[in-house]
XYZ file of C-alpha atoms in Angstrom:
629
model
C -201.952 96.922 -150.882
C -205.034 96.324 -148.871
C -205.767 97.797 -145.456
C -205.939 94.100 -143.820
C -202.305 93.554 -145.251
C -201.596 97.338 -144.170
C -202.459 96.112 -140.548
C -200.587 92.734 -140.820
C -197.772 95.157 -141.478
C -198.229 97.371 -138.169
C -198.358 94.127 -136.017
C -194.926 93.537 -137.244
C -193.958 97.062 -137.054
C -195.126 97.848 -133.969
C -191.763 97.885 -132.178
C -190.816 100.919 -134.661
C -194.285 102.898 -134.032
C -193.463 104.284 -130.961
C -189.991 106.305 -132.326
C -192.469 108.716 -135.081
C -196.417 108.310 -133.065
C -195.919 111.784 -131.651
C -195.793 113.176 -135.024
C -198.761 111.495 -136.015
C -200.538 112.332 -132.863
C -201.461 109.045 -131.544
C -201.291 107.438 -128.632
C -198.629 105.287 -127.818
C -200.730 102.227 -125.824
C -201.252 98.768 -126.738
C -200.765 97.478 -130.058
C -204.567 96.382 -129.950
C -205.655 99.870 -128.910
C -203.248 101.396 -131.953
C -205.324 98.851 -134.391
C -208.909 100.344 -132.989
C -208.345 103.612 -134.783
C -209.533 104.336 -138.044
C -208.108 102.114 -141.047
C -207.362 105.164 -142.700
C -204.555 106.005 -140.015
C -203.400 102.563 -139.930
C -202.742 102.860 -144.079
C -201.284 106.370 -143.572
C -198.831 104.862 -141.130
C -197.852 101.704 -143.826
C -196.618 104.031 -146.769
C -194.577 106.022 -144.172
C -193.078 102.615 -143.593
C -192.930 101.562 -146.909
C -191.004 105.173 -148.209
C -188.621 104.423 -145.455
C -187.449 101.362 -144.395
C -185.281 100.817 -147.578
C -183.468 104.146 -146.683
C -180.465 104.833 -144.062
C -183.264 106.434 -142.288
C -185.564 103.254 -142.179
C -182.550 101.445 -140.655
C -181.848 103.970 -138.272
C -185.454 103.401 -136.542
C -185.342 99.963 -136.248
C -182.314 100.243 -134.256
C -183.917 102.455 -131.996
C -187.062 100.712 -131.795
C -185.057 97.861 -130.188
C -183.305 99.971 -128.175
C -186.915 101.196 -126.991
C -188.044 97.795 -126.829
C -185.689 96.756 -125.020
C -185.733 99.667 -122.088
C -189.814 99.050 -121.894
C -188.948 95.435 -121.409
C -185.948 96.172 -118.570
C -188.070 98.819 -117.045
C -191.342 96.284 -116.876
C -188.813 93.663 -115.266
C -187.382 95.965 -112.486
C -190.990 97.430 -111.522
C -192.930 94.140 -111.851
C -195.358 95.823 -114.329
C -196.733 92.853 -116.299
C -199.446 92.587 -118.832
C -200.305 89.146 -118.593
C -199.658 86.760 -115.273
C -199.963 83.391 -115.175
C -200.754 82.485 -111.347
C -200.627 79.582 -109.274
C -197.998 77.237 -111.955
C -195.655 74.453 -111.034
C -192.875 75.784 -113.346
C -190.827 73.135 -115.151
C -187.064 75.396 -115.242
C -184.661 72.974 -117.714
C -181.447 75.084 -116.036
C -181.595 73.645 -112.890
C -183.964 70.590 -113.168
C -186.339 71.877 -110.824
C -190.224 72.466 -110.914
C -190.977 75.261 -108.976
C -194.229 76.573 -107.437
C -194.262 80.612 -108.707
C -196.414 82.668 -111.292
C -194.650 83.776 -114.160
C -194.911 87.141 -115.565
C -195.008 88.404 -119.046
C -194.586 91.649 -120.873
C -196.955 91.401 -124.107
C -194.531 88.028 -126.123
C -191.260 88.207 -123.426
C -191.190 86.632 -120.045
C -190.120 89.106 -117.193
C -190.186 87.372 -114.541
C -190.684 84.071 -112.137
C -191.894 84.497 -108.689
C -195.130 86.656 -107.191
C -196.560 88.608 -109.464
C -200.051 90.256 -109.959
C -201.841 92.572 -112.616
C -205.287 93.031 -114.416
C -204.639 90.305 -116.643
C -204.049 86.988 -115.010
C -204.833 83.630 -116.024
C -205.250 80.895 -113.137
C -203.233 77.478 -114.040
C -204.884 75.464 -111.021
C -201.531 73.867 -109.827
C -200.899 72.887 -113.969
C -197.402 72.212 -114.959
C -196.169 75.319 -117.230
C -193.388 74.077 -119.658
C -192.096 75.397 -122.301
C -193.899 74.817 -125.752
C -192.523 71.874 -127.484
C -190.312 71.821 -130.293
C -190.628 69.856 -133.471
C -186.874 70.103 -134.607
C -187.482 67.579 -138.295
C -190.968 67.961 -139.455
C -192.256 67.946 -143.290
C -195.472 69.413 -143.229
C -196.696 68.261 -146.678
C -196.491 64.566 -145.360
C -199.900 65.640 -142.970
C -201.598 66.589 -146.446
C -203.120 69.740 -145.308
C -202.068 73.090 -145.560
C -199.632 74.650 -142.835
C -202.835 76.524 -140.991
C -204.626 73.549 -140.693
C -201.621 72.125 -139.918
C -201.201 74.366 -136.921
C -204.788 73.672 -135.662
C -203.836 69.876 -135.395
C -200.479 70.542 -133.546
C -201.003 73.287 -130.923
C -203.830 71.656 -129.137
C -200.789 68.951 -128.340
C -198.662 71.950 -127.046
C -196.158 72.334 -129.999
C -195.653 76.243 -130.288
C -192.453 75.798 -132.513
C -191.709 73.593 -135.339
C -188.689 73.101 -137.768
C -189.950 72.313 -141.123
C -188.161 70.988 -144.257
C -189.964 71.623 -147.322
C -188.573 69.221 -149.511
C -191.123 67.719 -150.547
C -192.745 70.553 -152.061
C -189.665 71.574 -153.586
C -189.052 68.221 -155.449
C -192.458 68.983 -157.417
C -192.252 72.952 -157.662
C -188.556 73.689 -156.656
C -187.552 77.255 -155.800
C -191.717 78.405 -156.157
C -192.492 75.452 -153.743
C -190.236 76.659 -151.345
C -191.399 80.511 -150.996
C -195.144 79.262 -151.297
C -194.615 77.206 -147.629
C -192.579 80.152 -146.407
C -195.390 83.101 -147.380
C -198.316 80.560 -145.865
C -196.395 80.105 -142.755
C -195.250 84.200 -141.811
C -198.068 85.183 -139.669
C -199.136 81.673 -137.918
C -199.479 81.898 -134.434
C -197.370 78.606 -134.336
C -193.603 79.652 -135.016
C -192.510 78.020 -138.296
C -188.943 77.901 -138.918
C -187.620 75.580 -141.965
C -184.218 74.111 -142.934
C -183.435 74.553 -146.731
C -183.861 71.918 -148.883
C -180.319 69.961 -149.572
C -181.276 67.002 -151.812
C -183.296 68.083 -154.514
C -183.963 65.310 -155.812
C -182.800 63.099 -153.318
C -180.455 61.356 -155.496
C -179.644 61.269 -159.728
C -180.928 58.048 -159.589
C -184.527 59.012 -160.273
C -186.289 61.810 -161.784
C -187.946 64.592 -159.623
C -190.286 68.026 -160.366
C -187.170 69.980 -159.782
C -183.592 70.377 -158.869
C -181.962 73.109 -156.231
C -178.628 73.835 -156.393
C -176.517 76.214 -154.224
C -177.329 78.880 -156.286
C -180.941 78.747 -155.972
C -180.522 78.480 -152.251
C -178.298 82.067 -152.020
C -181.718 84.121 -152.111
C -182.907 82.237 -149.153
C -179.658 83.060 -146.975
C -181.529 86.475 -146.022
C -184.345 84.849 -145.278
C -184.923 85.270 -141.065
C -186.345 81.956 -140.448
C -184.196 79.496 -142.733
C -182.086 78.807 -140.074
C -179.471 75.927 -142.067
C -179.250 73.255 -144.600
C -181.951 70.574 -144.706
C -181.472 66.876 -144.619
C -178.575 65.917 -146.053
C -179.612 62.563 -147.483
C -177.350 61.495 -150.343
C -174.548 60.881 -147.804
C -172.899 59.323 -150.790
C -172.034 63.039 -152.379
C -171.062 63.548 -148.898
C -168.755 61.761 -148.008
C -167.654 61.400 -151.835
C -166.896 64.924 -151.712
C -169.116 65.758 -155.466
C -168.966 69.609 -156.051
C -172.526 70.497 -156.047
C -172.735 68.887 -152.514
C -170.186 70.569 -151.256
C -171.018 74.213 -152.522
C -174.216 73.114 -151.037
C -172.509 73.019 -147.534
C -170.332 75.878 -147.854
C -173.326 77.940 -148.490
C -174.569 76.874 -145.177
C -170.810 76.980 -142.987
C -171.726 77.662 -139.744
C -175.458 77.278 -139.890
C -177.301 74.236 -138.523
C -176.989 71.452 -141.347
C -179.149 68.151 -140.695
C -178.154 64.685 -141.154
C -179.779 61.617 -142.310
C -177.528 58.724 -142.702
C -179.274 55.364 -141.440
C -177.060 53.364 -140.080
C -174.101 55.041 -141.064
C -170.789 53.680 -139.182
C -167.003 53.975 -138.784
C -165.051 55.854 -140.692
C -167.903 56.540 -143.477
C -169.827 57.897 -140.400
C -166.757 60.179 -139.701
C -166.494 61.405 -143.537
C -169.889 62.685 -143.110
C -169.583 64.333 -139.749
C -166.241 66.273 -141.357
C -168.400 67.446 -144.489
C -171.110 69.333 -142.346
C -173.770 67.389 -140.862
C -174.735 67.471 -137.380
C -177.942 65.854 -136.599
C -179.588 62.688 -137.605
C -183.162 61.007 -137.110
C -182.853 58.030 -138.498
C -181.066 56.042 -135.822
C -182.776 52.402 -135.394
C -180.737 51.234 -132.009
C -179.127 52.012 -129.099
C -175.498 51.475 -130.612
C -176.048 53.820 -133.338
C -177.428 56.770 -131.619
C -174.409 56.176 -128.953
C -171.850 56.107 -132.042
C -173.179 59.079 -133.218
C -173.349 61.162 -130.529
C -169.771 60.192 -129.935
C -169.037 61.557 -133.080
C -170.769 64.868 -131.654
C -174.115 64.655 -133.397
C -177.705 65.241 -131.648
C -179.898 62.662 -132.119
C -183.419 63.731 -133.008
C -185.693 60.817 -131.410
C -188.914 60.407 -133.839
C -192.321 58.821 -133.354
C -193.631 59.210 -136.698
C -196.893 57.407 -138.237
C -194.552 54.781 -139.945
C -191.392 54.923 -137.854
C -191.920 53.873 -134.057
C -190.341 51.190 -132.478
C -188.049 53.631 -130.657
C -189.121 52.237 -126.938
C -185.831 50.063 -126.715
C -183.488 52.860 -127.497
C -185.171 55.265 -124.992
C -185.272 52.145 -122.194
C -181.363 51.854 -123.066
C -180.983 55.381 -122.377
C -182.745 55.678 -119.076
C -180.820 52.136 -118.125
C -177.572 53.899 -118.609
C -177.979 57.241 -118.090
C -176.880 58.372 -120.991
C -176.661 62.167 -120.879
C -179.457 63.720 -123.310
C -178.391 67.301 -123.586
C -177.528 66.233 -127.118
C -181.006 63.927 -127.470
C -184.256 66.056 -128.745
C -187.527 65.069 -130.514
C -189.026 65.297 -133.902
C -191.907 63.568 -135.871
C -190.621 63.914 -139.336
C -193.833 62.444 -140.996
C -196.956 61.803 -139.152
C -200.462 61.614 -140.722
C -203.309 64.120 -138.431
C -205.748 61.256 -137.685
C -202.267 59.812 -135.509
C -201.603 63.345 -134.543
C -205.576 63.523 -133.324
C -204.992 60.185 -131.502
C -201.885 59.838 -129.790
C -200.025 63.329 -130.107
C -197.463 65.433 -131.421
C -194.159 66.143 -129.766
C -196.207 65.425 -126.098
C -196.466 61.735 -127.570
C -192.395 61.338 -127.589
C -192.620 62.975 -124.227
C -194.883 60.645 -123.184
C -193.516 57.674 -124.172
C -189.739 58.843 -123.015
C -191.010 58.886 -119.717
C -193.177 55.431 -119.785
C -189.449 54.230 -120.725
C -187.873 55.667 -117.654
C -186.507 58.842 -118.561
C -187.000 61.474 -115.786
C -190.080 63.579 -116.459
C -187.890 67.099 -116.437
C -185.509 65.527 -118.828
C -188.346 64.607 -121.152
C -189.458 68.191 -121.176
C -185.979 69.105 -121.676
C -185.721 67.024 -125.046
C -189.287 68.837 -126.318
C -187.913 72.203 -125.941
C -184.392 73.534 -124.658
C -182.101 70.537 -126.377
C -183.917 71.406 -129.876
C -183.462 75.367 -129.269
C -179.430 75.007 -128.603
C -179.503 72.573 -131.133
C -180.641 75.024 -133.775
C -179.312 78.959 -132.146
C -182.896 79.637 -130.923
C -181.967 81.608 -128.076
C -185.027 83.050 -126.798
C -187.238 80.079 -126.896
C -187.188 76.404 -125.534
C -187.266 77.743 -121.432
C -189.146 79.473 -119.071
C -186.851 82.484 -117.749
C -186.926 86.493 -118.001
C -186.187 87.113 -121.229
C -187.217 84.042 -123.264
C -190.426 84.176 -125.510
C -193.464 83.579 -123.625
C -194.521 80.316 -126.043
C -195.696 78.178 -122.898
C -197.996 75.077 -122.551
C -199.418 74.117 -119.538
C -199.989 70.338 -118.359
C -201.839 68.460 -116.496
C -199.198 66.182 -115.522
C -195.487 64.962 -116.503
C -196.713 61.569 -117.236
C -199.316 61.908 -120.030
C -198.937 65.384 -120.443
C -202.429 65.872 -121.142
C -202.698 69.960 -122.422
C -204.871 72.226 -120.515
C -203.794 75.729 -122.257
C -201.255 76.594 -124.901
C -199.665 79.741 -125.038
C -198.276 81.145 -128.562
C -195.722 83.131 -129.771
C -197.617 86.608 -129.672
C -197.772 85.753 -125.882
C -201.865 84.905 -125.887
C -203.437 81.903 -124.828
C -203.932 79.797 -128.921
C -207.785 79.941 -128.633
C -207.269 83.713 -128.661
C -205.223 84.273 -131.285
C -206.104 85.419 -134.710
C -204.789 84.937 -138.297
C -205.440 85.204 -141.849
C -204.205 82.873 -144.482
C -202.763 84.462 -147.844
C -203.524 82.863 -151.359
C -201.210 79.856 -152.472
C -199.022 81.353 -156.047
C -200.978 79.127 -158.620
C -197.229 76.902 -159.655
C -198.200 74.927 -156.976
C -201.281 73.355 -158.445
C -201.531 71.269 -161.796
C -198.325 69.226 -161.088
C -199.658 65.537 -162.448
C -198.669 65.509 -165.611
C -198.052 61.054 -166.801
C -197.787 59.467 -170.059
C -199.949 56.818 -171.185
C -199.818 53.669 -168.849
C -200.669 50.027 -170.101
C -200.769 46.264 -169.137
C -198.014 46.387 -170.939
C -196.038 49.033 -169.120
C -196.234 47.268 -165.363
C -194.731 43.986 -167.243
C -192.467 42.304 -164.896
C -190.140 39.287 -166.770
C -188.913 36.736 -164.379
C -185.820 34.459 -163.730
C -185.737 31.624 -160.972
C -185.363 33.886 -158.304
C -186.250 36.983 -158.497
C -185.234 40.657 -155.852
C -188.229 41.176 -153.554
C -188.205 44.606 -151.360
C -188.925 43.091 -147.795
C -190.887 45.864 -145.604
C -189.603 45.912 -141.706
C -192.728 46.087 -139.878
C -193.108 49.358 -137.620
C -189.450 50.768 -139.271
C -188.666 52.974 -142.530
C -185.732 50.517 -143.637
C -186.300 47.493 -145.983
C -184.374 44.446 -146.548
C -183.226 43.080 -150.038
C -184.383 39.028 -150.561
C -184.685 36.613 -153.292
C -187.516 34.698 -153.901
C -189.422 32.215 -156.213
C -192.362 33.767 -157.745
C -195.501 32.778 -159.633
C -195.651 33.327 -163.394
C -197.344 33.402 -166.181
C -196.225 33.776 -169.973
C -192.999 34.572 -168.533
C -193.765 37.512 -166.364
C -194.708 37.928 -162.801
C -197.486 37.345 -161.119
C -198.921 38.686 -157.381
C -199.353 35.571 -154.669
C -197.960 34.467 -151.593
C -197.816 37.504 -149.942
C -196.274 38.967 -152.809
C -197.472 42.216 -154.457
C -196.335 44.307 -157.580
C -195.068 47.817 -157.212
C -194.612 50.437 -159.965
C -193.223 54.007 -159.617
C -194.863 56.090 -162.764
C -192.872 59.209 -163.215
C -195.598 62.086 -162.890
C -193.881 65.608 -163.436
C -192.662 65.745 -166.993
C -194.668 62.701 -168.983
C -191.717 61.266 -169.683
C -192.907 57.609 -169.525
C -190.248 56.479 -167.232
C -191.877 53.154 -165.117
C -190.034 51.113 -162.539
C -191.273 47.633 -161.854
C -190.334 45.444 -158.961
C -192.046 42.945 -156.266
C -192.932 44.641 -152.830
C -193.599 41.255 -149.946
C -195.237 43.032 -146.181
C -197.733 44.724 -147.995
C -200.559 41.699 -148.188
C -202.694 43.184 -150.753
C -205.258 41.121 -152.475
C -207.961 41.479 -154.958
C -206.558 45.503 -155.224
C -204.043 48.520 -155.556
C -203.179 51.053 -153.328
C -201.515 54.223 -155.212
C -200.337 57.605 -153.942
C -198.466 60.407 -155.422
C -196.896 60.977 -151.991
C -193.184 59.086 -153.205
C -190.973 60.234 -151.217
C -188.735 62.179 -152.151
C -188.945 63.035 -155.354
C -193.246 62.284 -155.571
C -193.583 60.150 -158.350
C -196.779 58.548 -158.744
C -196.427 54.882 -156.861
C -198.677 52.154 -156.691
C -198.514 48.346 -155.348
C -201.276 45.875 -155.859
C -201.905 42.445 -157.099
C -203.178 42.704 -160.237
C -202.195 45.020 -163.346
C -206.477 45.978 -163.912
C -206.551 48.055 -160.401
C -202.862 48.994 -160.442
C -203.890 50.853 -163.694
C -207.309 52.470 -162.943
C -205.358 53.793 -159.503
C -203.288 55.393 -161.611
C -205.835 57.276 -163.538
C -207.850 58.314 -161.130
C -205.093 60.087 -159.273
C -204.230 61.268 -162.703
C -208.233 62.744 -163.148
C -207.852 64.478 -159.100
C -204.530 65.899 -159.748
C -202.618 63.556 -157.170
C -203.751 62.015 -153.964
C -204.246 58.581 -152.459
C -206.278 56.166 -153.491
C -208.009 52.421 -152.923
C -209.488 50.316 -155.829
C -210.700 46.627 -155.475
C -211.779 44.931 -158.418
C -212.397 48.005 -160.707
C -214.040 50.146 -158.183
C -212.248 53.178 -156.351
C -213.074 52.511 -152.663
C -211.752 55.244 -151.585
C -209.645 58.469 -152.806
C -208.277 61.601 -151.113
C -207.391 64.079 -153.539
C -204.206 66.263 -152.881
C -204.153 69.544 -155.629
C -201.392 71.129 -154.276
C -198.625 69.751 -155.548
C -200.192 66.540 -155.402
C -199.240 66.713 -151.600
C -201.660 69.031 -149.997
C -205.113 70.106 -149.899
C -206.966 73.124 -148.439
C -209.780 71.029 -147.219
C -211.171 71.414 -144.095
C -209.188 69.136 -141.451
C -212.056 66.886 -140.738
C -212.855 66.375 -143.948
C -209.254 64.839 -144.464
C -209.236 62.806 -141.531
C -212.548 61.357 -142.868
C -211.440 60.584 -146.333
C -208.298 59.725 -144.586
C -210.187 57.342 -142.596
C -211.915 55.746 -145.145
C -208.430 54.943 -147.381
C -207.101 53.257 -144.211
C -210.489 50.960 -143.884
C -209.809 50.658 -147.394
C -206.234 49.595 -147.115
C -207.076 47.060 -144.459
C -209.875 45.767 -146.086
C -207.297 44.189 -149.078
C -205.257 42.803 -146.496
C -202.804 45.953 -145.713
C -200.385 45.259 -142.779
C -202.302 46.797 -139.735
C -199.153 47.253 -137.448
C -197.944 50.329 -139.846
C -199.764 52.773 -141.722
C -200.211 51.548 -145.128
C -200.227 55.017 -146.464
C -196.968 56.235 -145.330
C -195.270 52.807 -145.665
C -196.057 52.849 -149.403
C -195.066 56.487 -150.041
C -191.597 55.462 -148.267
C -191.455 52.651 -150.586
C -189.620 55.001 -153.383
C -187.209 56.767 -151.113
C -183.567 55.723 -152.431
C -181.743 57.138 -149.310
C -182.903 54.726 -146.786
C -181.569 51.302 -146.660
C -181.849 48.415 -147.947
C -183.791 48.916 -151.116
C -186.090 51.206 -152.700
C -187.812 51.462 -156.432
C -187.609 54.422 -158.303
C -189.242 55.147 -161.900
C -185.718 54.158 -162.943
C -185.676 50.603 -161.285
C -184.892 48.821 -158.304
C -182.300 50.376 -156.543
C -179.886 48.877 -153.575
C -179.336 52.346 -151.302
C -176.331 50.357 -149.430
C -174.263 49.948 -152.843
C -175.831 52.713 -154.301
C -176.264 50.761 -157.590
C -179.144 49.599 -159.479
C -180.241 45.746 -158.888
C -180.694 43.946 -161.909
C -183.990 42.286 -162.145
C-alpha cells in the first residue's frame, strides 16, 4: 500500500483519529494539520487501522468516533465556533420558500448554522444567491465519453455537487467488472457520486449484449454505501409480466429506491408496473403523462438531455396549473460536454423551468431537495444546521449564472484536491466483430417496406411504410432515406440487423458509433454500403468510438478505449474531436435540430417506443415483437 493511498485512507478515517491520537502523541487539530506530519506517522497510523477495523474492536471506534463527531459538531453549533463562514448570502431555504439575507456557518463538511456569524475563515458572496448544490437524480456518465473526473470538471462549474449515476452502459460491455471500475474511479471525487444498480442487463433478450446481471451478481453490491436502489427498470414487459429473474431483481432491492422508465406507459399496464416496484420515470413526453403518473405516486424526473428536449410545454402546463412539484425533480440522463459547456447541467433545467413560469424557489427546489427525498439523502439537497455543506452560489434565480461552488468536503471546488486511481484493464479491448461485407448490410425489398421514423428533438420513433428505391432486388438509400445496420461487437458472433432509418438525411456518407444504447453494439446509418463498411473498420482499428466517412475518407473519428464508451483524454481534446464529428455529421446532411450523435446511438435502444433495430432485426418496442421486413 502506498503512503498517498495510506493518506487517502486518513481523510476518510479522520472521524476515528481522534478516539487513539493521545497514544500516538499527536495533536488532535485539523485534518490538514494531521496530514503535515511526517508520512511515516501517517503509514504507522493506516496499519493500526487496517489490524483493526475488521475486529469487534475496530467497530467499537467507529461508534465512538461518531459519537465524538457528533458532540464537536453540537458543541460548534451552540458556541457559534465555525471554520468556514460564508457572509453576506441571500439564502434560498426550500422548507419555507423563503430567501433570506444571513451568513451561513459551517463546521469543516456540516452546516451549523444560518444567521450572523464570523470567524478567520470567511468567504464574501457579494449579495449571491447560496442554494443548495444541484442534484442530477438519472445520469449515465459513459454517454459524456470521458472518464468520471473529467466528468466532474465539466459539471461542477454548472453547480452540480451531487449526481445519481446508472452505469449500465458500462455494465452491458464489461458486466459485474464494469460496474466496480465506475464505482473505484468515482470514491474520492470531490463531486458526490452515488449510482443506482444496473436492472436490465441487457436491456431486453431481444438482442445480444457484453454481459448479463442477474440478482445474484447484484447481492455483493447491497453493502455497497453509495448504491442506493435498483436502476432503470426498462423492460417493463418482465415487469408487469411478472418473469422470475425480474422479479428477484426487485426483491433484492424492496424498500430501496427502484427507477422507472416506461414511455408512455398508461392505465392499468401503468398500474402493473407501479405494483412491481418502480417509482420514478424520465421518460414522460406530455403533460397528461407526467400527471397520470404522478397520480399513480411516481416522481417525475424532468430531463434536458442533448437528444431529448422539447420539455418547455410540460413545464408551461405545470406553472399554468399549479401543479404541486414536491414529487417533480431534474435529471439529464445523457448529455454530450460540448452541450454541457454551452448551455448547462442541472442549472439549464433550472433555467428553463423558470423561463416557463415556474417560481424561481420552486425551481431550486426540483435541483436539490425533491431529488434528495426522492432517493433517502437526508443530509443533502438544503441549506439548514445539519445538512452537508455542498452549496453553489448564484448570481441570480433567472439564469443562474455560478459564481462559486462549494463541494462535499465543505471547500470552495477550485480548492479541492484529488487523485484518480488506475482503470482494472477488463475495461479496455471490448471490440471484438466478425468479418463485415457488401454482402452482410444486404437489405431485400417488397412494395412497401418498415422505415424507423426519427421524432425530431424526442428519443421515441414512429413505425411507417414506405416505397423505396431498388436495385437487383435490394434496397437502396434516397429520398431522405438512409440504411442502418447494428453489427454485434462483443463476442464476433456475426449477428447484423438491417433496416431503413428516414430523419437522418445523410448523403454521400456513414455515420457509425459503438455508443448503441443499451447493449453497445456497433451501429452505423449511411447511404451507401462502401462508407457504411470502412466506418465499421475503423472503429474496429480504434477500439470503438464515433466516426464520419464521406466517400472513402474518415472525416472525422473520436476514439473511445474504454469500453468503447470512454476515453481518458483530456476534456478539450474531446470536445474538439467532438466538434469536428458534429461538423462532420452536418456536413452529409445530419438533422441539425438534434444531435446526430446521440440520436443515432438511441437508434438501437429496444425499450423506447415505437421502433428500434437491434443486431437481431427490426424490432416494434410497443408489441414487443420482431417486424418482419
Amino acid at each position: 500500500m502506498s503512503r498517498w493511498n495510506a493518506t487517502v485512507f486518513l481523510r476518510k478515517a479522520y472521524s476515528k483519529y481522534r478516539v487513539f491520537a493521545r497514544g500516538f502523541g499527536l495533536p488532535q487539530g485539523s485534518i490538514c494539520d494531521i496530514l503535515h506530519q511526517t508520512e511515516i506517522v501517517v503509514h504507522k497510523i493506516y496499519l493500526y487501522f487496517l489490524a483493526i477495523l475488521t475486529t469487534g474492536t475496530g467497530r467499537k471506534i467507529e461508534k465512538e468516533a461518531h459519537a465524538l463527531r457528533q458532540q464537536d459538531l453540537i458543541r460548534a453549533a451552540l458556541d457559534g465556533k465555525a471554520t468556514c463562514v460564508i457572509k453576506n448570502a441571500n439564502v434560498v431555504n426550500v422548507f419555507t420558500n423563503e430567501i433570506i439575507p444571513a451568513d451561513v456557518a459551517l463546521y469543516e463538511d456540516v452546516i451549523i448554522g444560518i444567521g450572523e456569524y464570523s470567524c478567520e475563515n470567511e468567504i464574501d458572496a457579494e449579495g449571491g444567491y447560496l442554494a443548495p448544490g444541484f442534484i442530477d437524480a438519472h445520469v449515465h456518465i459513459e454517454s459524456s465519453m470521458v472518464i468520471p473526473s473529467s466528468f466532474m470538471k465539466v459539471i461542477m462549474p454548472h453547480g452540480t455537487t451531487t449526481i445519481i449515476a446508472d452505469p449500465h452502459e458500462i455494465a452491458n460491455v464489461a458486466g459485474v467488472a464494469g460496474v466496480r471500475a465506475m464505482y473505484k474511479m468515482t470514491d474520492d471525487l470531490p463531486l458526490r457520486v452515488l449510482f443506482m444498480m444496473p436492472s436490465c442487463v441487457p436491456a431486453t433478450p431481444f438482442e445480444h449484449s457484453g454481459a448479463k446481471l442477474v440478482a445474484e451478481d447484484m447481492e455483493q453490491f447491497l453493502r455497497k454505501s453509495r448504491i442506493l436502489g435498483l436502476g432503470e427498470v426498462m423492460d417493463y414487459v418482465s415487469a408487469t409480466g411478472g418473469a422470475q429473474e425480474m422479479l428477484d431483481k426487485l426483491r433484492l432491492f424492496d424498500g430501496k429506491p427502484i427507477d422507472g422508465h416506461a414511455p408512455l406507459l398508461s392505465g392499468r399496464a401503468l398500474n402493473a408496473y407501479r405494483v412491481a416496484g418502480p417509482s420514478t420515470d424520465h421518460e414522460c413526453s406530455n403533460y397528461e403523462e407526467v400527471k397520470e403518473k404522478l397520480r399513480t405516486g411516481m416522481r417525475i424526473l424532468i430531463r434536458v438531455g442533448s437528444a431529448a428536449k422539447g420539455i418547455e410545454d410540460i413545464l408551461r402546463s405545470i406553472a399554468r396549473d399549479g401543479l404541486p412539484t414536491e414529487n417533480i425533480l431534474f435529471c439529464t440522463d445523457d448529455k454530450h460536454i460540448e452541450t454541457i459547456r454551452q448551455e448547462g447541467h442541472i442549472n439549464c433545467n433550472a433555467r428553463l423551468a423558470v423561463s416557463c413560469g415556474i417560481p424561481p424557489v420552486e425551481a431550486v427546489k426540483m435541483a436539490s431537495y425533491n431529488a434528495a427525498r426522492a432517493y433517502g439523502l437526508k443530509n443533502i439537497g438544503a441549506i439548514a444546521p445539519g445538512y452537508k455543506a455542498d452549496m453553489v452560489l448564484f448570481e441570480d434565480l433567472k439564469d443562474f449564472r455560478v459564481k462559486r461552488v462549494f463541494t462535499r468536503f465543505g471547500k470552495p471546488y477550485e480548492e479541492t484536491e484529488y487523485r484518480m486511481p488506475l482503470l482494472p484493464p477488463e475495461v479496455y479491448g471490448s471490440v471484438h466483430i466478425a468479418p463485415v461485407t457488401e454482402g452482410s448490410l444486404c437489405l431485400p425489398v417488397r412494395e412497401r417496406m418498415p422505415v424507423i421514423k426519427m421524432v425530431p428533438e424526442q428519443l421515441i420513433t414512429e413505425l411507417v411504410h414506405r416505397s423505396v428505391k431498388s436495385e437487383h432486388g435490394a434496397f437502396v438509400p434516397a429520398d431522405g432515406l438512409c440504411k442502418l445496420a447494428v453489427v454485434e461487437r462483443h463476442h464476433a458472433t456475426g449477428s447484423i440487423g438491417v433496416g431503413i432509418v428516414e430523419g437522418m438525411n445523410i448523403k454521400n456518407g456513414a455515420i457509425a458509433s459503438t455508443v448503441a444504447h443499451d447493449s453497445h453494439n456497433l451501429v452505423v446509418a449511411g447511404d451507401n454500403d462502401r462508407d457504411m463498411l470502412m466506418a465499421i473498420e475503423s472503429l474496429r482499428e480504434c477500439g470503438g468510438g464515433y466516426c464520419v466517412v464521406s466517400r472513402g475518407i474518415v472525416l472525422a473519428r473520436l476514439p473511445l478505449p474504454i469500453a468503447g464508451l470512454m476515453t481518458e483524454a483530456p476534456v478539450e481534446d474531446v470536445l474538439a474531436r467532438q466538434r469536428a464529428l458534429l461538423d462532420a455529421a452536418k456536413s452529409l446532411g445530419a438533422d441539425e435540430r438534434t444531435d446526430p450523435l446521440i440520436a443515432l446511438s438511441f437508434l438501437a435502444l429496444p425499450v423506447i417506443p415505437a421502433v428500434r433495430l437491434t443486431d437481431e432485426g427490426l424490432f416494434d418496442v410497443t408489441k414487443m415483437e420482431f417486424v418482419r421486413m
